[in-house]
mmCIF file of C-alpha atoms and ligand atoms in Angstrom:
data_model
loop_
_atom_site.group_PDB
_atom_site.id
_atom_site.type_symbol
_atom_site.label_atom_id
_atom_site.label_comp_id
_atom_site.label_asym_id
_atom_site.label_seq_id
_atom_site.Cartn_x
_atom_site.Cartn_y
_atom_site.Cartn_z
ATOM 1 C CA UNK X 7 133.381 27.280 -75.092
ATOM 2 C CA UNK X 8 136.251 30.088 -74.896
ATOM 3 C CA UNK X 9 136.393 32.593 -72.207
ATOM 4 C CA UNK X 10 136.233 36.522 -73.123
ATOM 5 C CA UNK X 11 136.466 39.336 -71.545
ATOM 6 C CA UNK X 12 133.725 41.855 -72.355
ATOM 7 C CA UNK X 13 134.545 45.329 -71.677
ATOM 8 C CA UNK X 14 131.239 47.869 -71.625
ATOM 9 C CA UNK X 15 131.561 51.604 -71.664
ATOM 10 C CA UNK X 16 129.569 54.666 -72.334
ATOM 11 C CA UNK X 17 127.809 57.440 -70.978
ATOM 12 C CA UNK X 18 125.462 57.467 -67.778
ATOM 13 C CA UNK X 19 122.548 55.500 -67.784
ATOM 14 C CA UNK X 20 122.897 54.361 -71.277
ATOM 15 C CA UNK X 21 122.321 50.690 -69.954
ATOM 16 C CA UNK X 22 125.200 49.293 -69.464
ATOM 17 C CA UNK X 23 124.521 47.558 -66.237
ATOM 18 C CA UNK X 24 121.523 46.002 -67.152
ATOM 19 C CA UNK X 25 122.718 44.662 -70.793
ATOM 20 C CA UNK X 26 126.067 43.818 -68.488
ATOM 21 C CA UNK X 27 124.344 41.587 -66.344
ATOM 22 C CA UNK X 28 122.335 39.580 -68.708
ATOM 23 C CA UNK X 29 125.349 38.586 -69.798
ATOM 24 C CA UNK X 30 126.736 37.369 -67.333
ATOM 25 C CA UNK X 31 123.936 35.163 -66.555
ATOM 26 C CA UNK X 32 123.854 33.843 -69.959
ATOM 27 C CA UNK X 33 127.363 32.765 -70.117
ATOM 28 C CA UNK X 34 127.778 32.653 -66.570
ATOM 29 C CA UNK X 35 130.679 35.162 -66.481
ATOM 30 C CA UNK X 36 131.405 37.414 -63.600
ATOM 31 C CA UNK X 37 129.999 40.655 -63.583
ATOM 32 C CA UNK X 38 131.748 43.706 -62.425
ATOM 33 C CA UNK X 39 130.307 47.486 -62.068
ATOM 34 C CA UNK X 40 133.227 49.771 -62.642
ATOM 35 C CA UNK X 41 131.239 52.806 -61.532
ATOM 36 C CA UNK X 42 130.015 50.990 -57.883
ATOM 37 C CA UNK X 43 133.677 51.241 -56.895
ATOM 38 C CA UNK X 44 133.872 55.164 -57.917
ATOM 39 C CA UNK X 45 130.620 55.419 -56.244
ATOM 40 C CA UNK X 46 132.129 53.408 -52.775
ATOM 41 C CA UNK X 47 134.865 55.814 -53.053
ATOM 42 C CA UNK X 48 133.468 59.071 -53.413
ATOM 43 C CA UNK X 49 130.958 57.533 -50.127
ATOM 44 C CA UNK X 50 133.856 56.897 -47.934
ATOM 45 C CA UNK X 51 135.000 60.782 -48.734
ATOM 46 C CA UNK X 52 131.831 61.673 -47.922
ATOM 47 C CA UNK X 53 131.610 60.043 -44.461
ATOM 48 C CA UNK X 54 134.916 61.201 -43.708
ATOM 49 C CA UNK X 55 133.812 65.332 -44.558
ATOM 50 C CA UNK X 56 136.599 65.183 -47.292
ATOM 51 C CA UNK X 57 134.315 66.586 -49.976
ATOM 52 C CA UNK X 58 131.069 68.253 -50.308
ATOM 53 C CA UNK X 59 129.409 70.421 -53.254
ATOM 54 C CA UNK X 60 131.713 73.286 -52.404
ATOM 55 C CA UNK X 61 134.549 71.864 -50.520
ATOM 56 C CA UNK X 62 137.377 68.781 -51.905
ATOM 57 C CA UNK X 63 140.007 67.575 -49.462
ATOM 58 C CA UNK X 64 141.693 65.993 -52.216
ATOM 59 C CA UNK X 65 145.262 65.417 -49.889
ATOM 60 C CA UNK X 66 143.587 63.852 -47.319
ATOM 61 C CA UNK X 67 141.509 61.945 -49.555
ATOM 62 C CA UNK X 68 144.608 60.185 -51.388
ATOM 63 C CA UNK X 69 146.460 59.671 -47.838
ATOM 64 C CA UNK X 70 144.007 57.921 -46.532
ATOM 65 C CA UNK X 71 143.248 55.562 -50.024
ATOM 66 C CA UNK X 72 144.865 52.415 -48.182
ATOM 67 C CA UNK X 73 142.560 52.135 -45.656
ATOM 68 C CA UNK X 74 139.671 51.881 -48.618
ATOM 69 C CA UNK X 75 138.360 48.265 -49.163
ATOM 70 C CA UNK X 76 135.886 47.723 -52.033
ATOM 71 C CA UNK X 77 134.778 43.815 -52.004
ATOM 72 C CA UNK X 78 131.413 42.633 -54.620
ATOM 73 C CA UNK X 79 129.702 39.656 -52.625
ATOM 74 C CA UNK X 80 127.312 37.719 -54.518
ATOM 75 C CA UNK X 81 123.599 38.265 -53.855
ATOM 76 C CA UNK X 82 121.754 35.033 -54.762
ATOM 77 C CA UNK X 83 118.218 36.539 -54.262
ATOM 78 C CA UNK X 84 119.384 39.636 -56.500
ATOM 79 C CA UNK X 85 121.526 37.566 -58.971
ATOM 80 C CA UNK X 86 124.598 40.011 -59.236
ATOM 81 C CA UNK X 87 126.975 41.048 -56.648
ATOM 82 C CA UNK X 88 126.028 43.716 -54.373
ATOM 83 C CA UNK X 89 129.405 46.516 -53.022
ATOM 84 C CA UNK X 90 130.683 46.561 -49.643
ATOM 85 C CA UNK X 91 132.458 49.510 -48.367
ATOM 86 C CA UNK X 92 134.842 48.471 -45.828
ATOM 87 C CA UNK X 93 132.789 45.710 -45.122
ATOM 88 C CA UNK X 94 129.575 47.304 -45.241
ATOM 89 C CA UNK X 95 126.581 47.027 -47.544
ATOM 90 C CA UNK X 96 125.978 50.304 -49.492
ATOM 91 C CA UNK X 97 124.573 48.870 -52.529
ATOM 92 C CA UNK X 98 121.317 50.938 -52.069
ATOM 93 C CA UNK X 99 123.435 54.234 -50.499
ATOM 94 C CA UNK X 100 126.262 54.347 -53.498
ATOM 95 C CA UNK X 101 123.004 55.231 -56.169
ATOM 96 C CA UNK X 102 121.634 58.530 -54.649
ATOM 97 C CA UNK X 103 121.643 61.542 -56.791
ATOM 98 C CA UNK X 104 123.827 63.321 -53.346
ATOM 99 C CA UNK X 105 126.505 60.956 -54.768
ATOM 100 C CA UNK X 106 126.279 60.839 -58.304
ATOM 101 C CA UNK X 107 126.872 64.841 -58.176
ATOM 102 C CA UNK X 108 130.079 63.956 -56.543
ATOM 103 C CA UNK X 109 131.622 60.991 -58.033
ATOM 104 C CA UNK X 110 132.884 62.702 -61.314
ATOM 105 C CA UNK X 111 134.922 64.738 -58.949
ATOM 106 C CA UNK X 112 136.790 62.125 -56.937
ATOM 107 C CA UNK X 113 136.880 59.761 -60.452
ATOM 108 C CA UNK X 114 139.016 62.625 -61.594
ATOM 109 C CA UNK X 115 142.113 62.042 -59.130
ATOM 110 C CA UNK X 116 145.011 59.487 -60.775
ATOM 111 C CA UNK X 117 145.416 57.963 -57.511
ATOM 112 C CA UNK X 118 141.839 56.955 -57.042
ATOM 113 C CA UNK X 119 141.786 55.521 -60.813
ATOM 114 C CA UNK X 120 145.049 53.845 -60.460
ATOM 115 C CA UNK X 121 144.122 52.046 -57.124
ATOM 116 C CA UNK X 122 140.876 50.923 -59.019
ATOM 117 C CA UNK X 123 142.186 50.107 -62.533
ATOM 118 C CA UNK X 124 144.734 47.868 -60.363
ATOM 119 C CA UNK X 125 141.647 45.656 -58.349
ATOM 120 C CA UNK X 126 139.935 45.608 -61.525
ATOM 121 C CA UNK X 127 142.298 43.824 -63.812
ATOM 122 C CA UNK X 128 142.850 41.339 -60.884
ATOM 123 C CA UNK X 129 139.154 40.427 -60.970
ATOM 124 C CA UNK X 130 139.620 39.707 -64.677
ATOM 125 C CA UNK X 131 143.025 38.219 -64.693
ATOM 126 C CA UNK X 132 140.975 34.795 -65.726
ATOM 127 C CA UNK X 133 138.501 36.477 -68.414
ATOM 128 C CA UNK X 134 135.022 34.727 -68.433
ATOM 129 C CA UNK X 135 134.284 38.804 -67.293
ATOM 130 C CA UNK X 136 131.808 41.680 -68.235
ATOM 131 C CA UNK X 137 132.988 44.998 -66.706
ATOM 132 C CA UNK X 138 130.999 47.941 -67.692
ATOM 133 C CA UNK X 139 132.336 52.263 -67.087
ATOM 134 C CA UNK X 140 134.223 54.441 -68.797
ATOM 135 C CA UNK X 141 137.554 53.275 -69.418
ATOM 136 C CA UNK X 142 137.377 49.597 -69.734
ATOM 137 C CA UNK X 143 138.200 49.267 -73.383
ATOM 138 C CA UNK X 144 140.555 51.782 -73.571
ATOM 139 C CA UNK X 145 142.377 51.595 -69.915
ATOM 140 C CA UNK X 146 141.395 48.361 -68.134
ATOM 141 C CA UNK X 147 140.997 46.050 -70.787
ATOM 142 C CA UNK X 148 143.097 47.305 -73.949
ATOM 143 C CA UNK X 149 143.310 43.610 -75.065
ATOM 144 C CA UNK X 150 139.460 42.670 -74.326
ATOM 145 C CA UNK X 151 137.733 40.019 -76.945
ATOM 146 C CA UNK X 152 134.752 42.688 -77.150
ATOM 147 C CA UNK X 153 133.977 46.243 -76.809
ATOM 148 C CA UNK X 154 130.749 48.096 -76.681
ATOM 149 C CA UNK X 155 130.576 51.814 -76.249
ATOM 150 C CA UNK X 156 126.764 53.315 -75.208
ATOM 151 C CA UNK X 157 125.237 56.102 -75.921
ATOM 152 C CA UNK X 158 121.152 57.064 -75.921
ATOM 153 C CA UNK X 159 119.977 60.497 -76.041
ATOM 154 C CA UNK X 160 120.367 62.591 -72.774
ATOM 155 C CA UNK X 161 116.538 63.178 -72.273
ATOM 156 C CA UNK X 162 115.967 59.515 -72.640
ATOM 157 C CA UNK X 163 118.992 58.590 -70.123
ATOM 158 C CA UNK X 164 118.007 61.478 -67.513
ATOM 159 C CA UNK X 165 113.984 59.884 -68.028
ATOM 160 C CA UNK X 166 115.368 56.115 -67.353
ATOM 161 C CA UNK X 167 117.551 57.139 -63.887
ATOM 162 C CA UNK X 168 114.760 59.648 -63.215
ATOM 163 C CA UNK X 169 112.285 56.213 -62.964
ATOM 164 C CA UNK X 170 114.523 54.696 -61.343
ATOM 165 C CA UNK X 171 115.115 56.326 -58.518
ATOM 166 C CA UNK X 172 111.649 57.672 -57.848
ATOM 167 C CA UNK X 173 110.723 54.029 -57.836
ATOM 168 C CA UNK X 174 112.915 53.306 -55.017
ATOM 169 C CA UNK X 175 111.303 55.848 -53.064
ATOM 170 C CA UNK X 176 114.268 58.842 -53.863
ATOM 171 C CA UNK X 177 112.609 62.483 -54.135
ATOM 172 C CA UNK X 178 114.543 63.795 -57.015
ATOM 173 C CA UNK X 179 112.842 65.790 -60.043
ATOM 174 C CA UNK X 180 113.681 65.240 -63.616
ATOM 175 C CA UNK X 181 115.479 68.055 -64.179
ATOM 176 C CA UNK X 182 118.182 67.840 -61.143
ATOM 177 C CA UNK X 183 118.574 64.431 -63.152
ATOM 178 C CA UNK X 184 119.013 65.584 -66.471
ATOM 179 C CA UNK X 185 121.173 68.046 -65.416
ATOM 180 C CA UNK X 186 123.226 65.742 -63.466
ATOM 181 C CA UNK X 187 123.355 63.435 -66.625
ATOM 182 C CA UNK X 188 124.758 66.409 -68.629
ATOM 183 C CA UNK X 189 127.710 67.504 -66.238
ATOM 184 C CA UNK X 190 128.985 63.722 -65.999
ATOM 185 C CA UNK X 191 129.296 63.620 -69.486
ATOM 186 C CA UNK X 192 131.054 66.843 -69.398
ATOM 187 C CA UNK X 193 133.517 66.258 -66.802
ATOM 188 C CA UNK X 194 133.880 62.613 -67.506
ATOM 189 C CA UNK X 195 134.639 62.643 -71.266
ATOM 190 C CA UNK X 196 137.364 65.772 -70.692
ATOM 191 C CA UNK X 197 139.193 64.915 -67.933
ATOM 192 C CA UNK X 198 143.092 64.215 -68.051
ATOM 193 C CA UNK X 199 143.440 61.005 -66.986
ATOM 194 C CA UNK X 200 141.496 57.791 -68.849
ATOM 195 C CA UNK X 201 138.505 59.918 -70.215
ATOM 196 C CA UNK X 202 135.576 58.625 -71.563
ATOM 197 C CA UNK X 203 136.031 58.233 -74.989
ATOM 198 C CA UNK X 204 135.346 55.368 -77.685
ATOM 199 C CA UNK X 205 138.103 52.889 -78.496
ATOM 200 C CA UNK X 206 138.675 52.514 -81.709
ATOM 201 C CA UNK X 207 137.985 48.866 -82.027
ATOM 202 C CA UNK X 208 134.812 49.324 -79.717
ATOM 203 C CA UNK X 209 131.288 48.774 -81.464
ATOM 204 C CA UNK X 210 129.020 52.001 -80.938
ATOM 205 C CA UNK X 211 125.612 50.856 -79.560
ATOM 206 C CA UNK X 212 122.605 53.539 -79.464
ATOM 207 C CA UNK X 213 119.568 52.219 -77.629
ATOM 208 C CA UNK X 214 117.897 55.705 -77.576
ATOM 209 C CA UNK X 215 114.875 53.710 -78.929
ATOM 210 C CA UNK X 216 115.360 50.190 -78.207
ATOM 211 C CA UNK X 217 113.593 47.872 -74.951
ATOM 212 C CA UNK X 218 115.310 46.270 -73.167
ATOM 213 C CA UNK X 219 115.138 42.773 -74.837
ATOM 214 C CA UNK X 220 116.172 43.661 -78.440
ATOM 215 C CA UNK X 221 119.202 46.088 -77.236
ATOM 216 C CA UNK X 222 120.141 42.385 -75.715
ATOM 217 C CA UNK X 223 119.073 40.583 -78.137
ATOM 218 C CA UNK X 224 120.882 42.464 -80.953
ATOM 219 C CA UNK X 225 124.398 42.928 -78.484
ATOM 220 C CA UNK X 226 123.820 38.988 -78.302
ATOM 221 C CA UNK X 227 124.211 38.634 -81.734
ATOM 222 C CA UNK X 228 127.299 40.382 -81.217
ATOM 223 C CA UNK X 229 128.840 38.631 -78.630
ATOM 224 C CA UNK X 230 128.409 35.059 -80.339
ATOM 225 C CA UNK X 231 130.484 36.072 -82.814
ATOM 226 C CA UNK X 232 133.439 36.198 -80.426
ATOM 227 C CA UNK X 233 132.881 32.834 -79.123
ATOM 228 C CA UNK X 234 133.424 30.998 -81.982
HETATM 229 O O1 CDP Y 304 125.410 54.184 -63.586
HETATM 230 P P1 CDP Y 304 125.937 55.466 -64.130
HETATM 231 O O2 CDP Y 304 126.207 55.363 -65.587
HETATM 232 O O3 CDP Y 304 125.174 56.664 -63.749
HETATM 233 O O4 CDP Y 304 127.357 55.724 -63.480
HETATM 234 P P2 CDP Y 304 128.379 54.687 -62.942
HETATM 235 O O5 CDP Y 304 128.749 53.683 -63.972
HETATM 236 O O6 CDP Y 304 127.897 54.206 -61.640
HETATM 237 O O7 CDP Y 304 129.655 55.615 -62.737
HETATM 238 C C1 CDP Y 304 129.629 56.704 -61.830
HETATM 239 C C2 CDP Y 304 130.789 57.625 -62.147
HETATM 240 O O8 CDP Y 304 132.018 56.947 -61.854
HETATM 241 C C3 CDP Y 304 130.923 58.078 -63.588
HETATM 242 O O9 CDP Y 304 130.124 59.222 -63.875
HETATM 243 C C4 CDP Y 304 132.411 58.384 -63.678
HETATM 244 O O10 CDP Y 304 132.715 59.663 -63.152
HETATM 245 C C5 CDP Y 304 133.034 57.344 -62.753
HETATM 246 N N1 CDP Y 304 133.565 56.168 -63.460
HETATM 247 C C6 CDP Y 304 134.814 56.265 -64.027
HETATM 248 O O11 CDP Y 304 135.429 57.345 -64.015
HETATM 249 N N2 CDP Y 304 135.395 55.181 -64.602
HETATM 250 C C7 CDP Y 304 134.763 54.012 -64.642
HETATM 251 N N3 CDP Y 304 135.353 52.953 -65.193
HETATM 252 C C8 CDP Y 304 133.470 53.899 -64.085
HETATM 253 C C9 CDP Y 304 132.878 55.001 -63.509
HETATM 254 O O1 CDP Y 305 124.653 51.220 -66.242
HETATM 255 P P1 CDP Y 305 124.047 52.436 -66.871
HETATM 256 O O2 CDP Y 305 124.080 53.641 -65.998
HETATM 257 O O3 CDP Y 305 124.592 52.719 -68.226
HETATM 258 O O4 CDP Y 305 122.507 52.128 -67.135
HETATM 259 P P2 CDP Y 305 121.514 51.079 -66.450
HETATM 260 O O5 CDP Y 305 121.563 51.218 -64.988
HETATM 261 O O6 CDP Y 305 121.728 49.716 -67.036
HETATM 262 O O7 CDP Y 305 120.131 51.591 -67.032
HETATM 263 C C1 CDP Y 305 119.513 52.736 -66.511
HETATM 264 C C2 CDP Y 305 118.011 52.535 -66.571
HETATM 265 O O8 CDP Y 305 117.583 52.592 -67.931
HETATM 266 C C3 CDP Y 305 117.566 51.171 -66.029
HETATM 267 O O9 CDP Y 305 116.411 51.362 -65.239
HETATM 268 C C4 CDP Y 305 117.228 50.389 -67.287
HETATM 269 O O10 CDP Y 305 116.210 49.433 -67.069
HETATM 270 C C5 CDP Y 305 116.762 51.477 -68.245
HETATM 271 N N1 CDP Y 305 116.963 51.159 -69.683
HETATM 272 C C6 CDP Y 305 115.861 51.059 -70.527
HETATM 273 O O11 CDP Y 305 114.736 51.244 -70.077
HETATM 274 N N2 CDP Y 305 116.029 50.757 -71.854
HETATM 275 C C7 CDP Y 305 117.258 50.553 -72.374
HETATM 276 N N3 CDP Y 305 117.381 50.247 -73.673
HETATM 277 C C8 CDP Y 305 118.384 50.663 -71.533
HETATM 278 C C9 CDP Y 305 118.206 50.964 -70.184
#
């Protein structure tokens, strides 16, 4: 069968992920997260003091950018890859809310994207490749087989991360979620550089009110239609 490359975007916790790795079981494509490398980054600038809720050393930040490696190693018990940071684990670490209020910040600065965008493609230089984030379709990918773009109501997205992070044991309420939900969108889809917007050959998915199986099993339908 042909190799694709399947390029997922949309807001937060729309489900991209999850519909992103069933896929890549199915076909038994590699699976890349996009948004775990923005996370690993924003991490690193954390540990270093570089940026906080009211502070950004954004110089210091891009200087030191070289000395950044993001590697995916493949977790058989879990199935996908989990992220190293500098060869470090922080799979679990990269998904508190501490970071997601931060990451929209640091996903804003060119150099950051451009160093990313550039490791990405490499990973899917040989297609056989679902990537799911923001700007896969339009920046990453222009030339991808298939395009989905995301979207669900913000209550429902803010209720899904809300569950799962309390189920990992994080103490977070729903509405620090919701209203971290909110801002990503905001600063996300208006930045300068690669915002999140639709492509215009991308197929708009809403799974406000779909499970889990038929939002696969209807994006499966989609998908076989660019195998043939
Ligand atoms: O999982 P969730 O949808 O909450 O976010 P994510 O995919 O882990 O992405 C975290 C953040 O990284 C996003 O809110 C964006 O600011 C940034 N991001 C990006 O700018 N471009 C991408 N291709 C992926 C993520
Ligand atoms: O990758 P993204 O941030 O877009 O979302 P995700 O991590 O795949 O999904 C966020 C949460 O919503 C997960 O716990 C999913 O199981 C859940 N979800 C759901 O319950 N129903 C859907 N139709 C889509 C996602």
């Amino acid at each position: 069968m042909k190799k694709i490359t399947i390029a997922i975007d949309g807001f937060s916790s729309t489900g991209k992920s999850t519909v992103a790795k069933q896929l890549a079981k199915k076909l038994a494509y590699v699976y890349v997260d996009s948004g775990a490398m923005y996370r690993a980054v924003t991490l690193y600038a954390m540990k270093q003091n570089f940026i906080s809720n009211d502070y950004f050393d954004v110089e210091n930040l891009i200087l030191t950018l070289d000395t950044i490696k993001i590697s995916f190693i493949y977790n058989a018990k879990l199935g996908f890859a989990e992220v190293y940071l500098n060869d470090v684990n922080v799979e679990h670490e990269i998904r508190t809310l501490q970071v997601s209020q931060l990451v929209s910040k640091v996903a804003e600065i060119s150099e950051v994207r451009k160093k990313l965008v550039e490791q990405q493609q490499q990973m899917g230089l040989n297609k056989g490749v679902v990537m799911d984030g923001r700007d896969i379709g339009t920046v990453v990918f222009p030339n991808a087989e298939l395009k989905l773009f995301m979207n669900a109501s913000a209550e429902k997205r803010a209720q899904r991360r809300y569950d799962e992070l309390t189920e990992r044991g994080d103490i977070v309420t729903f509405e620090e979620i919701l209203k971290n939900v909110k801002y990503r969108d905001h600063i996300d889809s208006t930045r300068e550089d690669s915002p999140l917007i639709k492509a215009e050959d991308a197929v708009e998915f809403d799974n406000s009110n779909l499970t889990l199986e038929e939002q696969f099993e209807q994006i499966y339908k989609i998908v076989e239609t660019k195998l043939k």
